Amino acid sequence: MKKYLPSNFESHWIKIWESEKVYKTTHSKNKEKKYILDMFPYPSGAGLHVGHPRGYTATDILSRYYRLNGYNVLHPMGWDAFGLPAENAAIKAKTNPKKIVPENIENFKRQMKMLGFSYDWDREFSTTDTTYFKWTQWLFIQFFKMGLLYKKNTPINYCSSCKTGLAEEEVLPDGSHERCGKPIVKKELPQWIFRITKYADELLQSLEGLEWPRGILEMQRNWIGKKEGVNIDYMIKGHKDVVTCFTTRPETNFGATFVVVAPEHEIVQKILDGKEYRLQIGEETVSKIREYVAQSQSKKTREREMENKVKTGVNTNLTVVNKLNNKEIPLYISDFVLSGFGTGAVVGVPAHDTRDYDFALSFNLPVVSVVVGNAATELPTKNTSSVYEGEGIMVNSEFLNGLSTQEAKKQIISYLVEKGWGESKTSYHLRDWIFSRQRYWGEPIPIIFCKTCHKNKVSYFETIKNSDDSDKISDFRQEVKDDLYGYFPLSEKELPLDLPDVNNYEPLESGKSPLAGMPTFVNTVCPHCKGAAERETDTMPNWAGSCWYFLYFARNEEEGAKKQADLDMKSYWEQSLRRDFDKFMPVDWYMGGAEHAVLHLLYARFFMHAMYDINLVSHQEPFFRLRNVGMILAEDNRKMSKSLGNVINPDDVVREYGADALRLYEMFMAPFSQEITWSTRTLQGTYRFLKRIYNLSVAYENYENEVDYTIGEYSMLSNKLAQTIQKVAGDIVEIKFNTAVASMMEFLNLWEEVAKKNKFALSKDDLSSFLRILSPFAPFMTEEIWRNVLKNKVSIHSGDWPIVESSKLQKQEIVLPIQINGKMRSTINVTVPSTQEEIQIKALTDPVVKKHIGERKIIKTIYVPSKIINFIV
RNA sequence: GCCCGGGUGGUGAAAUGGUAUACACGUACGCUUGAGGUGCGUAUGCCGCAAGGUGUGGAGGUUCAAGUCCUCUCCCGGGCACCA
């Protein structure tokens, strides 16, 4: 008898599937589509580790399942290959990333094929391909044209180890860089900035329709951080200046006892520079303020935030007027107020805000309570040593007294607005997206800067004015116009703007990208005045390529190629690409790690929303359904890493146990989204499972139909299969692969038992059905039996999902549990359907039941059909 | 501090309010094998010789019936955090 040796046939089938084009994307008009996508990997030099295939196997199972069910399935794979790791590896190896990346990709691809993933490799591409990134650059230009980008000198998060600026999202809570773990400093550099905040509300709203894990949705909501409140104006006494404070609790305003501004607040400079101010407060105070501002600027952001409770600050000796009660309250400067949130100024209500309270304690400021707890028993207390931040009833607040906080809020807002002292305002935690990186290995930003045109205030937007532009876009342009005099995008014909070969990839000490050191790259001609001009030398962040790759997978190059040659980029997009996108977008199933909860998922959503607004795509949301794959830890319960030497390589596992066993194991171990610890032992269990099936199946080479499959245990086995088929189908689309595998194991256990009496206990048809439901999980072994034992000509993966006869799903006899007073006492075998009377009579003849009831009387009987019977005595 | 997850055998874990521990691993004993890091069989939550009792982090509650629903509480993991 043949033995189960996966190495005997796995590599053979990889070649056959490839030559037969079994996994080619179809788009028949009479079929529905499913777009099933993995978060494409960064092709590192280390190759795949055993954690990668967990997510890839899941999407592979889904893809195969939907193919068998007759869908047009798009299941592509590509490479997110720009970014620091490749660049750093190249620097180390003294070579160009352009050389390293293709080698890494080859290795990744080999491993993925080895694992039997059914990607349509015709659609593969890398973000570093010029054919792809010319479009990324083209999109940048479209966004530039719509006024969604601006360039500005900004204090940014800068990693001095990686020598590049970073986005807010790339900074970890401890103030380190999420990639390299080194500390981040603030540095002022000219940066391209994406106005993602313009989409904050939209990005928040449209989370509603997405089938994403709740936690991820919550994290996106928190990151966008929408807060509704009121901006209230405070006039500085004796001066014309106004300090505007943002508050979400305007109803507590009668309890305001001070106002604090951030050291970066514009009023601070005014006070320091203004003669009248200096005269009023005296030079001593001026130097105190100056000292405090300098001090807090030298602190790293994180230091400022970590200090927490101990509040520092400085009194300006100025007062502002609370117009509500005409009280004068002091104006302070403190770095506990963040310049980036709200207005950078806060009104202090120490009785109802812990931070304000702490500040009041430090500076001996009065505390005025204006809210008391909701319960009528809680009367206003003089004891203000504790802060009350909850809802309640208003006191000490003139016309608000006696109202609930909610009602008071409504009234005070309309009062403030009516008087012109304040306005409703929404604030967001989301910051604009810093899009410049001072590194080599990224898409060059396709912009030219002309000093002459800058001086002459030539705006590119004036040259492209069009009456068709929407109000939204006109507004966008107007808002960035002043920051962009002299900046022009490249023309389509100049795309792609490729990366030149350079000798040194190290970023320059000036904080500029290595490209800045290449005059041949930098110097160019101004598209407007034809004078000398310079190219932008910063590159895009590594997120750029992943912001729209999912669209590009949907293109059909064979059909589009001819058109592409004849059309300009815009027309090609409109007439060819967009139609292809519409066939498959949005993504139906998106799989990847939860670590991308905000970064990639937010950026990609933003790109789509923006593209939708300039009519480049038909959907706003790229990923309809998202599922997270749990991490695989090494056997020592730590993250797998090269430096710890605990990495399990899939090549080794496949050599010993085969790809099918690895796939099955990773699906079986635990619920899909859960973190698991690698266990070779458990993998041996799934290997045994496959081996047992193989051993039972090979006998069918000499199959003879000598069994009546409609009777006894043979029909029971067939019914069990029908139930298993249904269970597996349901589990796959619910991403419950572990129980899907378990149910197939259950079936095998029964099959083996019956097969002891007859090796053909399972009909040939049923065997083929079982192989077909197993085939998404174990594509190699099922194909081997399908073709070499059952002698089928066409691949099992091109077939159909088995149809279940509903008659086989209905059980005829079940084991019914009997409870007495709610406690399980016995079981009886009953045929279904049966009436309650029949069951009751049978149940009461059961000796165990008789014994437990004894002399007692039955008061009540609860019977749940086919579930349980419960006697209350 | 706030917001999400999650606590079930020796282990990974199952369970539309209806037999708690399916499936797998491990362990023990037995058989098979020249040999086993093979294959097969039996047992395996805990206490108990048994009858039986008890058991899903803890305490209450709803229900004929609770791992599942409600209230309070403890612990672990993740995210956010001087966000006004």
mmCIF file of C-alpha atoms in Angstrom, chain A residues 179-372:
data_model
loop_
_atom_site.group_PDB
_atom_site.id
_atom_site.type_symbol
_atom_site.label_atom_id
_atom_site.label_comp_id
_atom_site.label_asym_id
_atom_site.label_seq_id
_atom_site.Cartn_x
_atom_site.Cartn_y
_atom_site.Cartn_z
ATOM 1 C CA ARG A 179 9.858 50.665 13.446
ATOM 2 C CA CYS A 180 13.211 50.923 15.179
ATOM 3 C CA GLY A 181 12.313 51.619 18.807
ATOM 4 C CA LYS A 182 14.681 54.568 19.060
ATOM 5 C CA PRO A 183 13.541 57.783 20.768
ATOM 6 C CA ILE A 184 11.911 60.505 18.721
ATOM 7 C CA VAL A 185 12.695 64.199 18.912
ATOM 8 C CA LYS A 186 10.918 67.272 17.647
ATOM 9 C CA LYS A 187 12.544 68.915 14.675
ATOM 10 C CA GLU A 188 11.428 71.668 12.402
ATOM 11 C CA LEU A 189 11.573 70.702 8.719
ATOM 12 C CA PRO A 190 9.685 71.687 5.577
ATOM 13 C CA GLN A 191 7.171 68.880 5.021
ATOM 14 C CA TRP A 192 4.509 67.793 2.602
ATOM 15 C CA ILE A 193 1.358 67.392 4.608
ATOM 16 C CA PHE A 194 -1.853 65.594 3.702
ATOM 17 C CA ARG A 195 -4.976 67.257 4.994
ATOM 18 C CA ILE A 196 -6.530 64.070 6.343
ATOM 19 C CA THR A 197 -8.297 66.128 9.027
ATOM 20 C CA LYS A 198 -10.564 67.474 6.294
ATOM 21 C CA TYR A 199 -11.937 63.944 6.129
ATOM 22 C CA ALA A 200 -12.083 63.309 9.878
ATOM 23 C CA ASP A 201 -15.834 63.447 10.085
ATOM 24 C CA GLU A 202 -16.386 61.429 6.932
ATOM 25 C CA LEU A 203 -13.911 58.767 8.004
ATOM 26 C CA LEU A 204 -15.706 58.525 11.318
ATOM 27 C CA GLN A 205 -19.199 58.387 9.842
ATOM 28 C CA SER A 206 -18.560 55.743 7.248
ATOM 29 C CA LEU A 207 -17.145 53.296 9.771
ATOM 30 C CA GLU A 208 -20.814 52.556 10.393
ATOM 31 C CA GLY A 209 -21.349 50.318 7.385
ATOM 32 C CA LEU A 210 -18.218 48.217 7.811
ATOM 33 C CA GLU A 211 -18.104 44.646 9.052
ATOM 34 C CA TRP A 212 -14.955 45.049 11.058
ATOM 35 C CA PRO A 213 -14.024 43.687 14.473
ATOM 36 C CA ARG A 214 -15.495 45.914 17.134
ATOM 37 C CA GLY A 215 -12.160 46.636 18.733
ATOM 38 C CA ILE A 216 -10.651 47.909 15.499
ATOM 39 C CA LEU A 217 -13.625 50.166 14.831
ATOM 40 C CA GLU A 218 -13.266 51.507 18.342
ATOM 41 C CA MET A 219 -9.589 52.211 17.871
ATOM 42 C CA GLN A 220 -10.267 54.126 14.673
ATOM 43 C CA ARG A 221 -12.977 56.127 16.405
ATOM 44 C CA ASN A 222 -10.656 56.914 19.285
ATOM 45 C CA TRP A 223 -7.879 57.893 16.954
ATOM 46 C CA ILE A 224 -10.102 60.287 15.055
ATOM 47 C CA GLY A 225 -11.287 61.392 18.482
ATOM 48 C CA LYS A 226 -14.218 63.649 17.679
ATOM 49 C CA LYS A 227 -15.200 65.956 20.540
ATOM 50 C CA GLU A 228 -18.085 68.394 20.376
ATOM 51 C CA GLY A 229 -17.869 71.479 22.473
ATOM 52 C CA VAL A 230 -17.861 75.254 22.517
ATOM 53 C CA ASN A 231 -15.218 77.875 21.917
ATOM 54 C CA ILE A 232 -15.670 80.642 24.484
ATOM 55 C CA ASP A 233 -13.962 84.030 24.164
ATOM 56 C CA TYR A 234 -12.248 85.650 27.134
ATOM 57 C CA MET A 235 -11.193 89.273 26.746
ATOM 58 C CA ILE A 236 -7.880 90.171 28.396
ATOM 59 C CA LYS A 237 -8.650 92.976 30.795
ATOM 60 C CA GLY A 238 -7.313 96.318 29.611
ATOM 61 C CA HIS A 239 -6.311 94.956 26.195
ATOM 62 C CA LYS A 240 -7.968 94.141 22.912
ATOM 63 C CA ASP A 241 -6.777 90.572 22.690
ATOM 64 C CA VAL A 242 -9.081 87.652 23.184
ATOM 65 C CA VAL A 243 -8.210 84.170 24.425
ATOM 66 C CA THR A 244 -10.518 81.534 23.016
ATOM 67 C CA CYS A 245 -10.945 78.390 25.095
ATOM 68 C CA PHE A 246 -12.355 75.098 23.878
ATOM 69 C CA THR A 247 -14.537 73.233 26.357
ATOM 70 C CA THR A 248 -16.834 70.232 26.161
ATOM 71 C CA ARG A 249 -18.493 71.218 29.420
ATOM 72 C CA PRO A 250 -19.621 74.814 28.991
ATOM 73 C CA GLU A 251 -22.327 74.331 31.602
ATOM 74 C CA THR A 252 -19.680 74.351 34.331
ATOM 75 C CA ASN A 253 -18.485 77.785 33.283
ATOM 76 C CA PHE A 254 -19.772 79.588 36.374
ATOM 77 C CA GLY A 255 -17.197 77.517 38.236
ATOM 78 C CA ALA A 256 -14.312 78.860 36.135
ATOM 79 C CA THR A 257 -11.569 80.323 38.324
ATOM 80 C CA PHE A 258 -8.693 80.733 35.831
ATOM 81 C CA VAL A 259 -7.656 80.428 32.190
ATOM 82 C CA VAL A 260 -4.503 78.612 31.035
ATOM 83 C CA VAL A 261 -2.818 78.698 27.657
ATOM 84 C CA ALA A 262 -0.137 76.444 26.200
ATOM 85 C CA PRO A 263 3.384 77.897 26.042
ATOM 86 C CA GLU A 264 3.095 77.740 22.225
ATOM 87 C CA HIS A 265 -0.101 79.794 22.219
ATOM 88 C CA GLU A 266 0.126 82.925 20.052
ATOM 89 C CA ILE A 267 -0.905 85.195 22.917
ATOM 90 C CA VAL A 268 2.316 84.298 24.733
ATOM 91 C CA GLN A 269 4.460 85.911 22.053
ATOM 92 C CA LYS A 270 2.160 88.924 22.002
ATOM 93 C CA ILE A 271 2.575 89.373 25.721
ATOM 94 C CA LEU A 272 6.338 89.047 25.487
ATOM 95 C CA ASP A 273 6.598 91.441 22.559
ATOM 96 C CA GLY A 274 3.844 93.951 23.318
ATOM 97 C CA LYS A 275 4.959 97.171 25.027
ATOM 98 C CA GLU A 276 1.675 97.696 26.804
ATOM 99 C CA TYR A 277 1.723 94.182 28.209
ATOM 100 C CA ARG A 278 5.301 94.439 29.398
ATOM 101 C CA LEU A 279 4.630 97.748 31.065
ATOM 102 C CA GLN A 280 1.645 96.325 32.896
ATOM 103 C CA ILE A 281 3.138 93.095 34.156
ATOM 104 C CA GLY A 282 6.682 94.229 34.747
ATOM 105 C CA GLU A 283 10.000 92.924 33.469
ATOM 106 C CA GLU A 284 10.338 90.385 36.231
ATOM 107 C CA THR A 285 7.202 88.583 35.099
ATOM 108 C CA VAL A 286 8.281 88.861 31.472
ATOM 109 C CA SER A 287 11.545 87.077 32.170
ATOM 110 C CA LYS A 288 9.724 84.452 34.255
ATOM 111 C CA ILE A 289 7.424 83.750 31.347
ATOM 112 C CA ARG A 290 10.320 83.659 28.912
ATOM 113 C CA GLU A 291 12.145 81.203 31.113
ATOM 114 C CA TYR A 292 9.122 78.939 31.507
ATOM 115 C CA VAL A 293 8.417 78.860 27.773
ATOM 116 C CA ALA A 294 12.026 78.013 26.965
ATOM 117 C CA GLN A 295 12.018 75.333 29.628
ATOM 118 C CA SER A 296 8.949 73.532 28.391
ATOM 119 C CA GLN A 297 10.088 73.701 24.777
ATOM 120 C CA SER A 298 13.295 71.934 25.643
ATOM 121 C CA LYS A 299 11.359 69.077 27.216
ATOM 122 C CA LYS A 300 10.516 66.287 24.852
ATOM 123 C CA THR A 301 6.807 65.955 24.191
ATOM 124 C CA ARG A 302 6.705 62.757 26.132
ATOM 125 C CA GLU A 303 8.376 64.210 29.167
ATOM 126 C CA ARG A 304 5.726 66.843 29.257
ATOM 127 C CA GLU A 305 3.019 64.235 29.116
ATOM 128 C CA MET A 306 4.623 61.769 31.510
ATOM 129 C CA GLU A 307 5.020 64.199 34.395
ATOM 130 C CA ASN A 308 1.294 63.903 34.825
ATOM 131 C CA LYS A 309 0.032 65.136 38.154
ATOM 132 C CA VAL A 310 2.668 67.681 39.055
ATOM 133 C CA LYS A 311 1.472 70.788 37.298
ATOM 134 C CA THR A 312 3.905 73.546 36.497
ATOM 135 C CA GLY A 313 3.096 76.944 35.074
ATOM 136 C CA VAL A 314 3.537 80.656 35.318
ATOM 137 C CA ASN A 315 1.181 83.486 36.215
ATOM 138 C CA THR A 316 1.013 86.242 33.612
ATOM 139 C CA ASN A 317 -0.330 88.695 36.184
ATOM 140 C CA LEU A 318 -3.018 89.452 33.614
ATOM 141 C CA THR A 319 -6.688 88.724 34.057
ATOM 142 C CA VAL A 320 -9.427 87.797 31.672
ATOM 143 C CA VAL A 321 -13.134 88.461 32.026
ATOM 144 C CA ASN A 322 -15.717 85.708 32.304
ATOM 145 C CA LYS A 323 -18.603 87.469 30.618
ATOM 146 C CA LEU A 324 -21.190 85.203 32.210
ATOM 147 C CA ASN A 325 -20.720 86.714 35.634
ATOM 148 C CA ASN A 326 -18.315 89.571 34.817
ATOM 149 C CA LYS A 327 -15.748 88.065 37.113
ATOM 150 C CA GLU A 328 -12.071 88.617 36.540
ATOM 151 C CA ILE A 329 -9.986 85.476 36.606
ATOM 152 C CA PRO A 330 -6.200 85.119 36.272
ATOM 153 C CA LEU A 331 -4.429 84.067 33.082
ATOM 154 C CA TYR A 332 -1.740 81.392 33.385
ATOM 155 C CA ILE A 333 0.673 79.657 31.032
ATOM 156 C CA SER A 334 1.226 75.938 31.529
ATOM 157 C CA ASP A 335 2.505 73.057 29.463
ATOM 158 C CA PHE A 336 -0.213 70.725 30.677
ATOM 159 C CA VAL A 337 -2.274 72.459 28.028
ATOM 160 C CA LEU A 338 -1.592 70.975 24.593
ATOM 161 C CA SER A 339 -1.131 73.422 21.784
ATOM 162 C CA GLY A 340 -2.344 70.890 19.261
ATOM 163 C CA PHE A 341 -5.758 70.191 20.699
ATOM 164 C CA GLY A 342 -8.740 72.509 20.672
ATOM 165 C CA THR A 343 -7.561 76.105 20.742
ATOM 166 C CA GLY A 344 -4.509 75.538 22.900
ATOM 167 C CA ALA A 345 -6.261 77.364 25.706
ATOM 168 C CA VAL A 346 -8.300 75.961 28.547
ATOM 169 C CA VAL A 347 -10.735 77.450 31.006
ATOM 170 C CA GLY A 348 -10.049 76.027 34.445
ATOM 171 C CA VAL A 349 -12.980 74.588 36.380
ATOM 172 C CA PRO A 350 -11.164 72.909 39.250
ATOM 173 C CA ALA A 351 -14.273 71.590 40.964
ATOM 174 C CA HIS A 352 -15.164 69.407 37.981
ATOM 175 C CA ASP A 353 -11.954 68.494 36.250
ATOM 176 C CA THR A 354 -9.070 66.632 37.846
ATOM 177 C CA ARG A 355 -6.341 68.354 35.872
ATOM 178 C CA ASP A 356 -7.764 71.784 36.541
ATOM 179 C CA TYR A 357 -8.035 70.809 40.185
ATOM 180 C CA ASP A 358 -4.388 69.754 40.334
ATOM 181 C CA PHE A 359 -3.397 73.026 38.737
ATOM 182 C CA ALA A 360 -5.517 75.004 41.181
ATOM 183 C CA LEU A 361 -3.810 73.187 44.065
ATOM 184 C CA SER A 362 -0.348 74.053 42.749
ATOM 185 C CA PHE A 363 -1.197 77.727 42.439
ATOM 186 C CA ASN A 364 -3.600 78.112 45.289
ATOM 187 C CA LEU A 365 -6.530 79.047 43.110
ATOM 188 C CA PRO A 366 -10.148 78.981 44.350
ATOM 189 C CA VAL A 367 -12.436 76.009 43.709
ATOM 190 C CA VAL A 368 -16.097 76.712 43.020
ATOM 191 C CA SER A 369 -18.496 73.775 42.865
ATOM 192 C CA VAL A 370 -21.354 74.145 40.376
ATOM 193 C CA VAL A 371 -22.585 70.568 39.926
ATOM 194 C CA VAL A 372 -23.895 68.197 42.571
#
